[in-house]
Amino acid sequence: MERSERLATSVTPDTKQKFRVRAAENGMNMSEYLRHLVHEDIDEGSEGNSTKTAMVTAD
């Protein structure tokens, strides 16, 4: 399947560096690692095994 859509987000420099390290630890660049995480989450969700994350807001 052709990859033609993009996802984007903003993070702190510290978070980006930690993500870069985690990707390298898994033998991937950041794009590959993010793609892996997205697919892993979606695949788990389609099997009914996804963990629900509560969204917390500050008042």
CSV table of C-alpha atoms in Angstrom, one decimal:
chain,number,residue,atom,x,y,z
A,1,MET,CA,0.0,0.0,0.0
A,2,GLU,CA,1.3,3.4,-0.9
A,3,ARG,CA,2.1,5.7,2.1
A,4,SER,CA,0.7,9.0,1.0
A,5,GLU,CA,-0.7,10.4,4.3
A,6,ARG,CA,1.3,12.2,7.1
A,7,LEU,CA,0.9,12.5,10.8
A,8,ALA,CA,2.6,15.4,12.6
A,9,THR,CA,3.0,16.5,16.2
A,10,SER,CA,5.2,18.8,18.2
A,11,VAL,CA,7.3,17.7,21.2
A,12,THR,CA,10.0,19.2,23.4
A,13,PRO,CA,13.6,18.8,22.4
A,14,ASP,CA,14.1,16.4,25.3
A,15,THR,CA,11.2,14.2,24.2
A,16,LYS,CA,12.5,14.1,20.6
A,17,GLN,CA,16.0,13.1,21.8
A,18,LYS,CA,14.5,10.3,24.0
A,19,PHE,CA,12.4,9.1,21.0
A,20,ARG,CA,15.5,9.2,18.8
A,21,VAL,CA,17.4,7.0,21.3
A,22,ARG,CA,14.4,4.6,21.7
A,23,ALA,CA,14.2,4.2,17.9
A,24,ALA,CA,17.9,3.5,17.6
A,25,GLU,CA,17.7,0.9,20.4
A,26,ASN,CA,15.1,-0.8,18.3
A,27,GLY,CA,17.2,-0.7,15.2
A,28,MET,CA,15.0,1.9,13.5
A,29,ASN,CA,15.1,5.6,12.5
A,30,MET,CA,12.4,7.8,14.0
A,31,SER,CA,10.0,7.5,11.1
A,32,GLU,CA,10.2,3.7,11.1
A,33,TYR,CA,9.8,3.6,14.9
A,34,LEU,CA,6.7,5.9,14.9
A,35,ARG,CA,5.2,3.9,12.0
A,36,HIS,CA,5.8,0.7,14.0
A,37,LEU,CA,4.2,2.1,17.1
A,38,VAL,CA,1.1,3.3,15.2
A,39,HIS,CA,0.7,-0.1,13.5
A,40,GLU,CA,1.2,-1.9,16.7
A,41,ASP,CA,-1.5,0.1,18.5
A,42,ILE,CA,-4.0,-0.2,15.6
A,43,ASP,CA,-3.4,-3.9,15.2
A,44,GLU,CA,-3.9,-4.5,19.0
A,45,GLY,CA,-7.1,-2.3,18.8
A,46,SER,CA,-8.6,-4.3,16.0
A,47,GLU,CA,-8.1,-7.5,18.1
A,48,GLY,CA,-9.9,-6.0,21.1
A,49,ASN,CA,-6.8,-6.0,23.2
A,50,SER,CA,-6.1,-2.3,23.1
A,51,THR,CA,-5.6,-0.5,26.4
A,52,LYS,CA,-7.7,2.5,26.9
A,53,THR,CA,-5.9,5.7,27.8
A,54,ALA,CA,-7.9,8.2,29.9
A,55,MET,CA,-7.5,11.9,28.9
A,56,VAL,CA,-6.9,14.1,31.9
A,57,THR,CA,-7.4,17.8,31.7
A,58,ALA,CA,-6.3,20.4,34.3
A,59,ASP,CA,-8.9,22.8,35.6
